[in-house]
């Protein structure tokens, strides 16, 4: 701490002004001006200026109008007194922050608290609650969300396509021991090369994906990825993050009754998004599921390549949880994971059978 400061000493009725050297000590200030030094004990003077930013610091000796005063431009003298001065008298000179700075600090604090709430606290709570939400509740939310986003009238109800997709999901699920879900798959008539999963095991595949897939393994790769979003409860977490905090707290306490309506509303608003990291986690686990199910895993990479090549975008109201960021590094990451994945795949079906199925929901 710097203890020596330049200042000006004002003295007498005429307030003559002299340059002064002010030294901060434990008991007071030593003020040297015009070749003589005087001591001001902390009990003997008060601060009359310098509480605000940009203002010089002014100390006045007790004793009325003609009492001497010393002015120091550098507000660091207050910090020096705070650091060195002993006793209650010295503490009267604690440096004060300007109102603007106090307000800024308050705003910054509130923003930081809000950011922490949204970045860490709500996601952390959502992850905790999502593990405790009953599967029956997830199924209810998943069914309602799917009906809302891919209404029955917009679906392709082809029994053969449905059976083929369900068989794929069943084979994947068998490779996922302990799964509590019953998977249901619907095909939505839309050109998007995409799919999404709602909580509880509801999977929606767009007809564009079936049409553009040159082999069933590509669809199985996407299904494995969606299955992982369900198993890891990413969609349930997304819903929990989007709803008011008091409902999350109620859910922590075991009351999940308020959640369903909000999930529907959030879905309608298209505000549900997976969290950063969910996609990579689903990709990683999907490859493992494909390996365990003995399904040729390159299909998942080829799906992302197809997305990159033909970016038929998902309609606004279906943006729900179906954004699969198609980035080069995602493909690269999958490619390198594939290199270390050894397996002898068993085909899902013959080429002819797939060709017959792939276009049954088109047009
Ligand atoms: Zn995904």
mmCIF file of C-alpha atoms and ligand atoms in Angstrom:
data_model
loop_
_atom_site.group_PDB
_atom_site.id
_atom_site.type_symbol
_atom_site.label_atom_id
_atom_site.label_comp_id
_atom_site.label_asym_id
_atom_site.label_seq_id
_atom_site.Cartn_x
_atom_site.Cartn_y
_atom_site.Cartn_z
ATOM 1 C CA UNK A 1 0.000 0.000 0.000
ATOM 2 C CA UNK A 2 1.273 3.414 -0.912
ATOM 3 C CA UNK A 3 1.298 5.701 2.148
ATOM 4 C CA UNK A 4 2.736 9.008 0.891
ATOM 5 C CA UNK A 5 0.490 11.337 -1.130
ATOM 6 C CA UNK A 6 0.783 14.808 -2.634
ATOM 7 C CA UNK A 7 -1.869 17.263 -1.532
ATOM 8 C CA UNK A 8 -2.693 20.870 -0.764
ATOM 9 C CA UNK A 9 -3.032 22.337 2.722
ATOM 10 C CA UNK A 10 -5.519 25.208 3.249
ATOM 11 C CA UNK A 11 -5.009 27.319 6.324
ATOM 12 C CA UNK A 12 -6.569 30.278 8.052
ATOM 13 C CA UNK A 13 -9.403 32.673 7.187
ATOM 14 C CA UNK A 14 -7.819 33.546 3.847
ATOM 15 C CA UNK A 15 -7.426 29.845 3.066
ATOM 16 C CA UNK A 16 -3.853 30.151 1.906
ATOM 17 C CA UNK A 17 -2.850 27.162 -0.093
ATOM 18 C CA UNK A 18 0.416 25.282 0.236
ATOM 19 C CA UNK A 19 1.645 22.097 -1.426
ATOM 20 C CA UNK A 20 1.782 19.349 1.186
ATOM 21 C CA UNK A 21 3.098 15.826 1.549
ATOM 22 C CA UNK A 22 0.590 13.656 3.394
ATOM 23 C CA UNK A 23 1.758 10.437 5.038
ATOM 24 C CA UNK A 24 -0.727 7.880 6.309
ATOM 25 C CA UNK A 25 0.123 6.223 9.641
ATOM 26 C CA UNK A 26 -1.668 3.985 12.111
ATOM 27 C CA UNK A 27 -2.874 6.847 14.307
ATOM 28 C CA UNK A 28 -3.373 9.681 11.829
ATOM 29 C CA UNK A 29 -1.917 11.772 9.042
ATOM 30 C CA UNK A 30 1.457 13.477 9.024
ATOM 31 C CA UNK A 31 1.120 16.630 6.940
ATOM 32 C CA UNK A 32 4.287 18.391 5.870
ATOM 33 C CA UNK A 33 4.002 21.839 4.283
ATOM 34 C CA UNK A 34 6.268 24.859 4.106
ATOM 35 C CA UNK A 35 9.076 23.117 5.955
ATOM 36 C CA UNK A 36 7.019 22.178 9.010
ATOM 37 C CA UNK A 37 5.116 18.996 9.833
ATOM 38 C CA UNK A 38 1.910 18.603 11.793
ATOM 39 C CA UNK A 39 0.012 15.548 13.024
ATOM 40 C CA UNK A 40 -3.711 15.056 12.515
ATOM 41 C CA UNK A 41 -5.039 12.253 14.635
ATOM 42 C CA UNK A 42 -7.969 10.375 13.111
ATOM 43 C CA UNK A 43 -10.221 11.591 15.948
ATOM 44 C CA UNK A 44 -9.444 15.206 15.047
ATOM 45 C CA UNK A 45 -10.624 15.491 11.453
ATOM 46 C CA UNK A 46 -13.390 14.330 9.143
ATOM 47 C CA UNK A 47 -13.840 13.727 5.466
ATOM 48 C CA UNK A 48 -15.992 16.285 3.633
ATOM 49 C CA UNK A 49 -15.366 15.266 0.009
ATOM 50 C CA UNK A 50 -14.226 12.254 -1.975
ATOM 51 C CA UNK A 51 -17.129 9.848 -1.478
ATOM 52 C CA UNK A 52 -17.840 9.867 -5.221
ATOM 53 C CA UNK A 53 -15.773 8.807 -8.158
ATOM 54 C CA UNK A 54 -13.642 11.564 -9.664
ATOM 55 C CA UNK A 55 -13.897 13.798 -6.613
ATOM 56 C CA UNK A 56 -10.730 14.826 -4.724
ATOM 57 C CA UNK A 57 -10.566 13.661 -1.124
ATOM 58 C CA UNK A 58 -10.890 16.507 1.374
ATOM 59 C CA UNK A 59 -10.216 16.267 5.102
ATOM 60 C CA UNK A 60 -11.162 19.104 7.472
ATOM 61 C CA UNK A 61 -9.842 19.506 10.930
ATOM 62 C CA UNK A 62 -12.599 19.824 13.548
ATOM 63 C CA UNK A 63 -13.182 23.375 14.674
ATOM 64 C CA UNK A 64 -15.330 25.383 12.299
ATOM 65 C CA UNK A 65 -14.773 27.685 9.322
ATOM 66 C CA UNK A 66 -11.160 28.620 9.844
ATOM 67 C CA UNK A 67 -9.945 25.142 10.659
ATOM 68 C CA UNK A 68 -7.330 23.849 8.245
ATOM 69 C CA UNK A 69 -8.177 21.423 5.463
ATOM 70 C CA UNK A 70 -6.086 19.140 3.308
ATOM 71 C CA UNK A 71 -7.043 18.013 -0.190
ATOM 72 C CA UNK A 72 -5.559 14.953 -1.892
ATOM 73 C CA UNK A 73 -6.482 14.155 -5.510
ATOM 74 C CA UNK A 74 -5.732 10.468 -5.268
ATOM 75 C CA UNK A 75 -8.619 8.453 -3.722
ATOM 76 C CA UNK A 76 -6.076 5.717 -2.923
ATOM 77 C CA UNK A 77 -5.420 7.612 0.304
ATOM 78 C CA UNK A 78 -8.717 6.215 1.620
ATOM 79 C CA UNK A 79 -7.549 2.702 0.857
ATOM 80 C CA UNK A 80 -4.276 3.479 2.638
ATOM 81 C CA UNK A 81 -6.158 4.675 5.737
ATOM 82 C CA UNK A 82 -8.377 1.580 5.597
ATOM 83 C CA UNK A 83 -5.274 -0.608 5.464
ATOM 84 C CA UNK A 84 -3.097 1.139 8.036
ATOM 85 C CA UNK A 85 -5.350 3.147 10.316
ATOM 86 C CA UNK A 86 -6.128 1.551 13.664
ATOM 87 C CA UNK A 87 -9.163 2.086 15.855
ATOM 88 C CA UNK A 88 -12.754 3.157 15.267
ATOM 89 C CA UNK A 89 -11.819 6.718 14.286
ATOM 90 C CA UNK A 90 -9.779 5.485 11.342
ATOM 91 C CA UNK A 91 -12.601 3.241 10.182
ATOM 92 C CA UNK A 92 -14.764 6.305 9.494
ATOM 93 C CA UNK A 93 -12.691 6.862 6.362
ATOM 94 C CA UNK A 94 -13.440 3.599 4.670
ATOM 95 C CA UNK A 95 -13.399 4.077 0.871
ATOM 96 C CA UNK A 96 -16.926 4.377 -0.471
ATOM 97 C CA UNK A 97 -18.080 3.354 -3.876
ATOM 98 C CA UNK A 98 -20.078 5.715 -6.023
ATOM 99 C CA UNK A 99 -23.773 5.031 -6.517
ATOM 100 C CA UNK A 100 -23.226 4.246 -10.168
ATOM 101 C CA UNK A 101 -20.649 1.646 -9.253
ATOM 102 C CA UNK A 102 -22.888 0.153 -6.587
ATOM 103 C CA UNK A 103 -25.745 -0.051 -9.105
ATOM 104 C CA UNK A 104 -23.474 -1.615 -11.713
ATOM 105 C CA UNK A 105 -22.236 -4.143 -9.206
ATOM 106 C CA UNK A 106 -25.845 -4.985 -8.281
ATOM 107 C CA UNK A 107 -26.825 -5.437 -11.927
ATOM 108 C CA UNK A 108 -23.737 -7.541 -12.617
ATOM 109 C CA UNK A 109 -24.532 -9.641 -9.555
ATOM 110 C CA UNK A 110 -28.118 -10.187 -10.642
ATOM 111 C CA UNK A 111 -26.993 -11.124 -14.148
ATOM 112 C CA UNK A 112 -24.434 -13.544 -12.796
ATOM 113 C CA UNK A 113 -27.061 -15.124 -10.530
ATOM 114 C CA UNK A 114 -29.479 -15.395 -13.467
ATOM 115 C CA UNK A 115 -26.789 -16.873 -15.674
ATOM 116 C CA UNK A 116 -25.812 -19.368 -12.990
ATOM 117 C CA UNK A 117 -29.481 -20.300 -12.630
ATOM 118 C CA UNK A 118 -29.849 -20.989 -16.328
ATOM 119 C CA UNK A 119 -26.392 -22.391 -17.037
ATOM 120 C CA UNK A 120 -25.866 -24.604 -14.026
ATOM 121 C CA UNK A 121 -28.632 -24.676 -11.487
ATOM 122 C CA UNK A 122 -31.616 -25.367 -13.743
ATOM 123 C CA UNK A 123 -29.769 -27.931 -15.917
ATOM 124 C CA UNK A 124 -28.427 -29.618 -12.802
ATOM 125 C CA UNK A 125 -31.890 -29.692 -11.230
ATOM 126 C CA UNK A 126 -33.388 -30.891 -14.519
ATOM 127 C CA UNK A 127 -30.891 -33.749 -14.672
ATOM 128 C CA UNK A 128 -31.673 -34.756 -11.078
ATOM 129 C CA UNK A 129 -35.435 -34.525 -11.542
ATOM 130 C CA UNK A 130 -35.367 -36.276 -14.930
ATOM 131 C CA UNK A 131 -33.928 -39.380 -13.287
ATOM 132 C CA UNK A 132 -36.819 -39.419 -10.809
ATOM 133 C CA UNK A 133 -39.661 -38.746 -13.210
ATOM 134 C CA UNK A 134 -41.758 -41.919 -13.565
ATOM 135 C CA UNK A 135 -41.680 -43.605 -16.974
ATOM 136 C CA UNK A 136 -45.506 -43.433 -17.039
ATOM 137 C CA UNK A 137 -45.303 -39.655 -16.879
ATOM 138 C CA UNK A 138 -42.702 -39.535 -19.655
ATOM 139 C CA UNK A 139 -44.973 -41.737 -21.768
ATOM 140 C CA UNK A 140 -47.919 -39.415 -21.197
ATOM 141 C CA UNK A 141 -45.858 -36.363 -22.149
ATOM 142 C CA UNK A 142 -44.300 -38.180 -25.109
ATOM 143 C CA UNK A 143 -47.671 -39.276 -26.483
ATOM 144 C CA UNK A 144 -49.158 -35.804 -26.181
ATOM 145 C CA UNK A 145 -46.110 -34.133 -27.679
ATOM 146 C CA UNK A 146 -46.019 -36.545 -30.604
ATOM 147 C CA UNK A 147 -49.738 -36.068 -31.300
ATOM 148 C CA UNK A 148 -49.170 -32.354 -31.274
ATOM 149 C CA UNK A 149 -46.083 -32.248 -33.478
ATOM 150 C CA UNK A 150 -46.862 -35.094 -35.864
ATOM 151 C CA UNK A 151 -50.698 -35.233 -35.753
ATOM 152 C CA UNK A 152 -52.222 -38.590 -36.691
ATOM 153 C CA UNK A 153 -53.583 -37.099 -39.938
ATOM 154 C CA UNK A 154 -50.092 -36.240 -41.146
ATOM 155 C CA UNK A 155 -48.693 -39.717 -40.601
ATOM 156 C CA UNK A 156 -48.064 -42.579 -42.938
ATOM 157 C CA UNK A 157 -49.806 -45.573 -41.402
ATOM 158 C CA UNK A 158 -48.246 -48.179 -43.671
ATOM 159 C CA UNK A 159 -48.216 -51.407 -41.645
ATOM 160 C CA UNK A 160 -45.129 -52.896 -43.347
ATOM 161 C CA UNK A 161 -43.029 -49.788 -42.857
ATOM 162 C CA UNK A 162 -44.184 -49.561 -39.243
ATOM 163 C CA UNK A 163 -43.334 -53.220 -38.604
ATOM 164 C CA UNK A 164 -39.872 -52.857 -40.166
ATOM 165 C CA UNK A 165 -39.048 -49.796 -38.051
ATOM 166 C CA UNK A 166 -40.371 -51.427 -34.898
ATOM 167 C CA UNK A 167 -38.250 -54.504 -35.575
ATOM 168 C CA UNK A 168 -35.183 -52.280 -35.875
ATOM 169 C CA UNK A 169 -35.993 -50.543 -32.604
ATOM 170 C CA UNK A 170 -36.641 -53.877 -30.870
ATOM 171 C CA UNK A 171 -33.262 -55.192 -32.022
ATOM 172 C CA UNK A 172 -31.553 -52.039 -30.774
ATOM 173 C CA UNK A 173 -33.389 -52.172 -27.482
ATOM 174 C CA UNK A 174 -32.374 -55.768 -26.859
ATOM 175 C CA UNK A 175 -28.797 -54.478 -26.998
ATOM 176 C CA UNK A 176 -29.680 -51.979 -24.282
ATOM 177 C CA UNK A 177 -30.233 -54.139 -21.196
ATOM 178 C CA UNK A 178 -32.489 -52.771 -18.492
ATOM 179 C CA UNK A 179 -34.325 -50.292 -20.701
ATOM 180 C CA UNK A 180 -37.636 -49.364 -19.039
ATOM 181 C CA UNK A 181 -39.236 -48.046 -22.239
ATOM 182 C CA UNK A 182 -41.667 -49.399 -24.803
ATOM 183 C CA UNK A 183 -40.750 -47.906 -28.154
ATOM 184 C CA UNK A 184 -43.415 -46.674 -30.564
ATOM 185 C CA UNK A 185 -42.512 -45.325 -33.954
ATOM 186 C CA UNK A 186 -44.523 -43.128 -36.308
ATOM 187 C CA UNK A 187 -43.698 -41.933 -39.826
ATOM 188 C CA UNK A 188 -44.531 -38.302 -40.585
ATOM 189 C CA UNK A 189 -45.024 -37.442 -44.257
ATOM 190 C CA UNK A 190 -42.392 -34.789 -44.775
ATOM 191 C CA UNK A 191 -39.337 -34.426 -47.014
ATOM 192 C CA UNK A 192 -36.949 -33.675 -44.126
ATOM 193 C CA UNK A 193 -34.125 -36.190 -43.759
ATOM 194 C CA UNK A 194 -34.581 -36.325 -40.038
ATOM 195 C CA UNK A 195 -36.213 -37.890 -37.024
ATOM 196 C CA UNK A 196 -36.980 -36.974 -33.437
ATOM 197 C CA UNK A 197 -37.774 -38.683 -30.204
ATOM 198 C CA UNK A 198 -40.183 -37.564 -27.507
ATOM 199 C CA UNK A 199 -39.797 -38.704 -23.898
ATOM 200 C CA UNK A 200 -41.029 -42.153 -22.979
ATOM 201 C CA UNK A 201 -40.031 -43.908 -26.209
ATOM 202 C CA UNK A 202 -42.015 -42.093 -28.916
ATOM 203 C CA UNK A 203 -39.943 -41.856 -32.090
ATOM 204 C CA UNK A 204 -41.013 -39.963 -35.207
ATOM 205 C CA UNK A 205 -39.243 -40.599 -38.517
ATOM 206 C CA UNK A 206 -39.815 -38.294 -41.502
ATOM 207 C CA UNK A 207 -40.637 -40.010 -44.786
ATOM 208 C CA UNK A 208 -37.777 -38.051 -46.379
ATOM 209 C CA UNK A 209 -35.319 -40.045 -44.285
ATOM 210 C CA UNK A 210 -36.728 -43.375 -45.517
ATOM 211 C CA UNK A 211 -36.744 -42.172 -49.104
ATOM 212 C CA UNK A 212 -33.170 -40.899 -49.068
ATOM 213 C CA UNK A 213 -31.669 -43.803 -47.135
ATOM 214 C CA UNK A 214 -29.878 -46.082 -49.585
ATOM 215 C CA UNK A 215 -29.978 -48.908 -47.029
ATOM 216 C CA UNK A 216 -31.831 -49.701 -43.798
ATOM 217 C CA UNK A 217 -28.652 -49.375 -41.688
ATOM 218 C CA UNK A 218 -28.777 -45.625 -42.198
ATOM 219 C CA UNK A 219 -32.243 -45.507 -40.625
ATOM 220 C CA UNK A 220 -31.144 -47.911 -37.874
ATOM 221 C CA UNK A 221 -28.253 -45.534 -37.094
ATOM 222 C CA UNK A 222 -30.678 -42.646 -36.651
ATOM 223 C CA UNK A 223 -32.982 -44.809 -34.541
ATOM 224 C CA UNK A 224 -30.052 -45.827 -32.314
ATOM 225 C CA UNK A 225 -29.261 -42.148 -31.822
ATOM 226 C CA UNK A 226 -32.899 -41.276 -30.983
ATOM 227 C CA UNK A 227 -33.130 -44.271 -28.664
ATOM 228 C CA UNK A 228 -30.204 -42.854 -26.720
ATOM 229 C CA UNK A 229 -31.947 -39.482 -26.348
ATOM 230 C CA UNK A 230 -34.848 -41.420 -24.783
ATOM 231 C CA UNK A 231 -32.724 -43.703 -22.585
ATOM 232 C CA UNK A 232 -30.591 -40.797 -21.342
ATOM 233 C CA UNK A 233 -33.772 -38.732 -20.837
ATOM 234 C CA UNK A 234 -32.455 -35.740 -22.797
ATOM 235 C CA UNK A 235 -35.964 -34.702 -23.886
ATOM 236 C CA UNK A 236 -37.311 -34.941 -20.357
ATOM 237 C CA UNK A 237 -34.451 -32.755 -19.180
ATOM 238 C CA UNK A 238 -35.177 -30.240 -21.945
ATOM 239 C CA UNK A 239 -38.797 -30.022 -20.773
ATOM 240 C CA UNK A 240 -37.749 -29.605 -17.158
ATOM 241 C CA UNK A 241 -35.342 -26.821 -18.115
ATOM 242 C CA UNK A 242 -38.110 -24.971 -19.954
ATOM 243 C CA UNK A 243 -40.725 -24.969 -17.223
ATOM 244 C CA UNK A 244 -41.014 -22.610 -14.276
ATOM 245 C CA UNK A 245 -38.611 -23.308 -11.446
ATOM 246 C CA UNK A 246 -41.299 -23.838 -8.806
ATOM 247 C CA UNK A 247 -42.667 -26.791 -10.774
ATOM 248 C CA UNK A 248 -39.188 -28.299 -10.939
ATOM 249 C CA UNK A 249 -38.879 -27.882 -7.190
ATOM 250 C CA UNK A 250 -42.306 -29.498 -6.702
ATOM 251 C CA UNK A 251 -41.138 -32.342 -8.915
ATOM 252 C CA UNK A 252 -37.982 -32.782 -6.823
ATOM 253 C CA UNK A 253 -40.344 -33.201 -3.892
ATOM 254 C CA UNK A 254 -42.162 -35.917 -5.832
ATOM 255 C CA UNK A 255 -45.120 -34.022 -7.322
ATOM 256 C CA UNK A 256 -44.876 -34.284 -11.107
ATOM 257 C CA UNK A 257 -48.557 -33.543 -11.789
ATOM 258 C CA UNK A 258 -47.954 -29.960 -12.913
ATOM 259 C CA UNK A 259 -45.346 -30.846 -15.510
ATOM 260 C CA UNK A 260 -47.400 -32.374 -18.326
ATOM 261 C CA UNK A 261 -49.280 -29.224 -19.323
ATOM 262 C CA UNK A 262 -46.114 -27.208 -19.405
ATOM 263 C CA UNK A 263 -44.337 -29.763 -21.534
ATOM 264 C CA UNK A 264 -47.112 -29.452 -24.077
ATOM 265 C CA UNK A 265 -46.917 -25.677 -24.017
ATOM 266 C CA UNK A 266 -43.149 -25.657 -24.344
ATOM 267 C CA UNK A 267 -43.410 -28.095 -27.241
ATOM 268 C CA UNK A 268 -45.998 -25.911 -28.928
ATOM 269 C CA UNK A 269 -43.737 -22.914 -28.583
ATOM 270 C CA UNK A 270 -40.917 -24.872 -30.153
ATOM 271 C CA UNK A 271 -38.700 -23.827 -27.282
ATOM 272 C CA UNK A 272 -37.384 -27.257 -26.422
ATOM 273 C CA UNK A 273 -33.779 -27.891 -27.275
ATOM 274 C CA UNK A 274 -31.276 -30.488 -26.311
ATOM 275 C CA UNK A 275 -28.429 -29.297 -24.227
ATOM 276 C CA UNK A 276 -24.946 -28.883 -25.594
ATOM 277 C CA UNK A 277 -23.297 -32.254 -25.162
ATOM 278 C CA UNK A 278 -26.511 -34.273 -25.527
ATOM 279 C CA UNK A 279 -25.911 -34.871 -29.244
ATOM 280 C CA UNK A 280 -22.355 -36.087 -28.717
ATOM 281 C CA UNK A 281 -23.468 -38.303 -25.822
ATOM 282 C CA UNK A 282 -26.259 -39.802 -27.968
ATOM 283 C CA UNK A 283 -23.829 -40.369 -30.879
ATOM 284 C CA UNK A 284 -21.283 -42.113 -28.679
ATOM 285 C CA UNK A 285 -23.813 -44.394 -27.019
ATOM 286 C CA UNK A 286 -25.581 -45.041 -30.345
ATOM 287 C CA UNK A 287 -22.404 -46.536 -31.834
ATOM 288 C CA UNK A 288 -22.102 -48.799 -28.812
ATOM 289 C CA UNK A 289 -25.749 -49.887 -29.173
ATOM 290 C CA UNK A 290 -25.261 -50.582 -32.887
ATOM 291 C CA UNK A 291 -22.168 -52.635 -32.130
ATOM 292 C CA UNK A 292 -23.984 -54.648 -29.463
ATOM 293 C CA UNK A 293 -26.950 -55.160 -31.830
ATOM 294 C CA UNK A 294 -24.541 -56.246 -34.583
ATOM 295 C CA UNK A 295 -25.855 -53.603 -36.955
ATOM 296 C CA UNK A 296 -23.389 -52.073 -39.396
ATOM 297 C CA UNK A 297 -22.719 -48.732 -37.617
ATOM 298 C CA UNK A 298 -21.510 -46.655 -40.581
ATOM 299 C CA UNK A 299 -25.158 -45.844 -41.318
ATOM 300 C CA UNK A 300 -25.164 -43.180 -38.622
ATOM 301 C CA UNK A 301 -22.261 -41.343 -40.262
ATOM 302 C CA UNK A 302 -23.908 -41.696 -43.653
ATOM 303 C CA UNK A 303 -27.047 -40.127 -42.207
ATOM 304 C CA UNK A 304 -25.086 -37.024 -41.237
ATOM 305 C CA UNK A 305 -23.440 -36.946 -44.647
ATOM 306 C CA UNK A 306 -26.879 -37.112 -46.260
ATOM 307 C CA UNK A 307 -28.028 -34.270 -44.020
ATOM 308 C CA UNK A 308 -25.054 -32.234 -45.132
ATOM 309 C CA UNK A 309 -25.663 -32.912 -48.804
ATOM 310 C CA UNK A 310 -29.439 -32.404 -48.823
ATOM 311 C CA UNK A 311 -30.419 -29.955 -46.179
ATOM 312 C CA UNK A 312 -34.210 -30.234 -46.456
ATOM 313 C CA UNK A 313 -35.074 -28.351 -43.338
ATOM 314 C CA UNK A 314 -37.434 -29.434 -40.651
ATOM 315 C CA UNK A 315 -40.629 -27.327 -40.516
ATOM 316 C CA UNK A 316 -40.743 -24.741 -37.737
ATOM 317 C CA UNK A 317 -43.227 -26.543 -35.476
ATOM 318 C CA UNK A 318 -41.197 -29.737 -35.782
ATOM 319 C CA UNK A 319 -37.930 -28.099 -34.845
ATOM 320 C CA UNK A 320 -38.694 -29.705 -31.480
ATOM 321 C CA UNK A 321 -35.666 -31.697 -30.455
ATOM 322 C CA UNK A 322 -34.865 -32.658 -34.026
ATOM 323 C CA UNK A 323 -31.995 -30.296 -34.692
ATOM 324 C CA UNK A 324 -29.073 -32.469 -35.512
ATOM 325 C CA UNK A 325 -26.220 -30.043 -35.944
ATOM 326 C CA UNK A 326 -24.439 -31.243 -39.042
ATOM 327 C CA UNK A 327 -20.901 -30.243 -38.444
ATOM 328 C CA UNK A 328 -17.741 -31.530 -40.039
ATOM 329 C CA UNK A 329 -16.171 -32.267 -36.661
ATOM 330 C CA UNK A 330 -19.181 -34.361 -35.667
ATOM 331 C CA UNK A 331 -18.687 -36.559 -38.727
ATOM 332 C CA UNK A 332 -14.945 -36.677 -38.062
ATOM 333 C CA UNK A 333 -15.555 -37.718 -34.452
ATOM 334 C CA UNK A 334 -17.900 -40.502 -35.541
ATOM 335 C CA UNK A 335 -15.445 -41.637 -38.217
ATOM 336 C CA UNK A 336 -12.625 -41.994 -35.721
ATOM 337 C CA UNK A 337 -14.893 -43.827 -33.257
ATOM 338 C CA UNK A 338 -15.903 -46.199 -36.079
ATOM 339 C CA UNK A 339 -12.261 -47.076 -36.710
ATOM 340 C CA UNK A 340 -11.979 -48.726 -33.311
ATOM 341 C CA UNK A 341 -15.351 -50.481 -33.523
ATOM 342 C CA UNK A 342 -14.810 -54.082 -34.536
ATOM 343 C CA UNK A 343 -17.834 -56.185 -35.394
ATOM 344 C CA UNK A 344 -19.255 -58.579 -37.932
ATOM 345 C CA UNK A 345 -22.593 -57.037 -38.838
ATOM 346 C CA UNK A 346 -25.740 -59.002 -39.552
ATOM 347 C CA UNK A 347 -27.879 -57.417 -42.270
ATOM 348 C CA UNK A 348 -31.248 -55.996 -41.282
ATOM 349 C CA UNK A 349 -32.993 -57.053 -44.501
ATOM 350 C CA UNK A 350 -32.335 -57.624 -48.166
ATOM 351 C CA UNK A 351 -31.683 -54.741 -50.537
ATOM 352 C CA UNK A 352 -34.837 -55.483 -52.529
ATOM 353 C CA UNK A 353 -36.992 -55.501 -49.436
ATOM 354 C CA UNK A 354 -35.593 -52.143 -48.373
ATOM 355 C CA UNK A 355 -36.085 -50.619 -51.810
ATOM 356 C CA UNK A 356 -39.713 -51.718 -51.683
ATOM 357 C CA UNK A 357 -40.240 -50.245 -48.237
ATOM 358 C CA UNK A 358 -38.331 -46.971 -48.560
ATOM 359 C CA UNK A 359 -40.795 -45.218 -50.836
ATOM 360 C CA UNK A 360 -44.066 -46.569 -49.472
ATOM 361 C CA UNK A 361 -44.616 -43.412 -47.434
ATOM 362 C CA UNK A 362 -43.579 -40.956 -50.165
ATOM 363 C CA UNK A 363 -45.880 -38.722 -52.118
HETATM 364 ZN ZN1 LIG B 1 -30.053 -35.905 -31.643
#
